[in-house]
């Protein structure tokens, strides 16, 4: 009887372990691009790593993406290890993104976790083909129902991350609350109340950027889907009257001659 009970406990424990493991989906098989769509001229798997490249003699006409074929996701935790080799260019992870064949092949729009050599931009939230920068690194931001990104708090800008080395990027999306982390350090915190421009579901993709030649390397891509969260209301994230704009308007250029 005791032996049977012990066996039953072991079976249940094993079942529980398998259930927990099943919650995390491995999106890249480490061998080829099965399950992903992108221009084969720019994307390949080399030594078990996804590699996206652009060349000086054949520049991209527009930003393009390697898009996961697994369909749309809502709330989740996404992690990936990335390394960037470039001279003045950047990359990023697109999530809750919308397919935009009207703008070209392998084009998406929406939220992006930026991978950028600049400290203030690495790990920020950029709205590709939309609102542009909505939360720079080191900011806690609330986007008002009117669509104004306002700074309501600060996060540390240290340490500096070297995009030329492997770093782990983590995105947590719960309802209209978005958090990015790089190597375990939170880089942004955003509540998006702008209903017409925010995305609550969409696809996952990786970016290659028009401009200078670049190479982005990607490995260990995992997704953990979360139960759908309730949306946070604007009343729950009040914005101080003196809150600064994320992107302050530039002063007008003077037309008079200098004295």
PDB file of N, CA and C in Angstrom, residues 1-15:
ATOM      1  N   UNK A   1       0.828  -1.204   0.000  1.00  0.00           N
ATOM      2  CA  UNK A   1       0.000   0.000   0.000  1.00  0.00           C
ATOM      3  C   UNK A   1       0.864   1.256   0.000  1.00  0.00           C
ATOM      4  N   UNK A   2       1.882   1.266   0.897  1.00  0.00           N
ATOM      5  CA  UNK A   2       2.782   2.409   0.956  1.00  0.00           C
ATOM      6  C   UNK A   2       3.514   2.596  -0.358  1.00  0.00           C
ATOM      7  N   UNK A   3       3.945   1.493  -0.943  1.00  0.00           N
ATOM      8  CA  UNK A   3       4.666   1.574  -2.211  1.00  0.00           C
ATOM      9  C   UNK A   3       3.768   2.132  -3.300  1.00  0.00           C
ATOM     10  N   UNK A   4       2.490   1.698  -3.298  1.00  0.00           N
ATOM     11  CA  UNK A   4       1.545   2.182  -4.304  1.00  0.00           C
ATOM     12  C   UNK A   4       1.304   3.672  -4.135  1.00  0.00           C
ATOM     13  N   UNK A   5       1.150   4.105  -2.866  1.00  0.00           N
ATOM     14  CA  UNK A   5       0.930   5.531  -2.594  1.00  0.00           C
ATOM     15  C   UNK A   5       2.123   6.350  -3.042  1.00  0.00           C
ATOM     16  N   UNK A   6       3.317   5.844  -2.747  1.00  0.00           N
ATOM     17  CA  UNK A   6       4.527   6.561  -3.160  1.00  0.00           C
ATOM     18  C   UNK A   6       4.596   6.671  -4.675  1.00  0.00           C
ATOM     19  N   UNK A   7       4.195   5.575  -5.345  1.00  0.00           N
ATOM     20  CA  UNK A   7       4.198   5.602  -6.803  1.00  0.00           C
ATOM     21  C   UNK A   7       3.230   6.623  -7.355  1.00  0.00           C
ATOM     22  N   UNK A   8       2.029   6.710  -6.706  1.00  0.00           N
ATOM     23  CA  UNK A   8       1.026   7.677  -7.148  1.00  0.00           C
ATOM     24  C   UNK A   8       1.539   9.097  -6.960  1.00  0.00           C
ATOM     25  N   UNK A   9       2.184   9.383  -5.821  1.00  0.00           N
ATOM     26  CA  UNK A   9       2.768  10.707  -5.576  1.00  0.00           C
ATOM     27  C   UNK A   9       3.790  11.044  -6.644  1.00  0.00           C
ATOM     28  N   UNK A  10       4.622  10.057  -6.992  1.00  0.00           N
ATOM     29  CA  UNK A  10       5.659  10.286  -8.001  1.00  0.00           C
ATOM     30  C   UNK A  10       5.038  10.603  -9.354  1.00  0.00           C
ATOM     31  N   UNK A  11       3.960   9.873  -9.686  1.00  0.00           N
ATOM     32  CA  UNK A  11       3.286  10.112 -10.968  1.00  0.00           C
ATOM     33  C   UNK A  11       2.687  11.502 -11.007  1.00  0.00           C
ATOM     34  N   UNK A  12       2.005  11.883  -9.899  1.00  0.00           N
ATOM     35  CA  UNK A  12       1.398  13.212  -9.846  1.00  0.00           C
ATOM     36  C   UNK A  12       2.446  14.303  -9.904  1.00  0.00           C
ATOM     37  N   UNK A  13       3.559  14.085  -9.212  1.00  0.00           N
ATOM     38  CA  UNK A  13       4.635  15.074  -9.222  1.00  0.00           C
ATOM     39  C   UNK A  13       5.197  15.228 -10.625  1.00  0.00           C
ATOM     40  N   UNK A  14       5.377  14.095 -11.300  1.00  0.00           N
ATOM     41  CA  UNK A  14       5.892  14.155 -12.659  1.00  0.00           C
ATOM     42  C   UNK A  14       4.929  14.856 -13.588  1.00  0.00           C
ATOM     43  N   UNK A  15       3.617  14.580 -13.395  1.00  0.00           N
ATOM     44  CA  UNK A  15       2.599  15.230 -14.222  1.00  0.00           C
ATOM     45  C   UNK A  15       2.610  16.728 -14.007  1.00  0.00           C
TER      46      UNK A  15
END
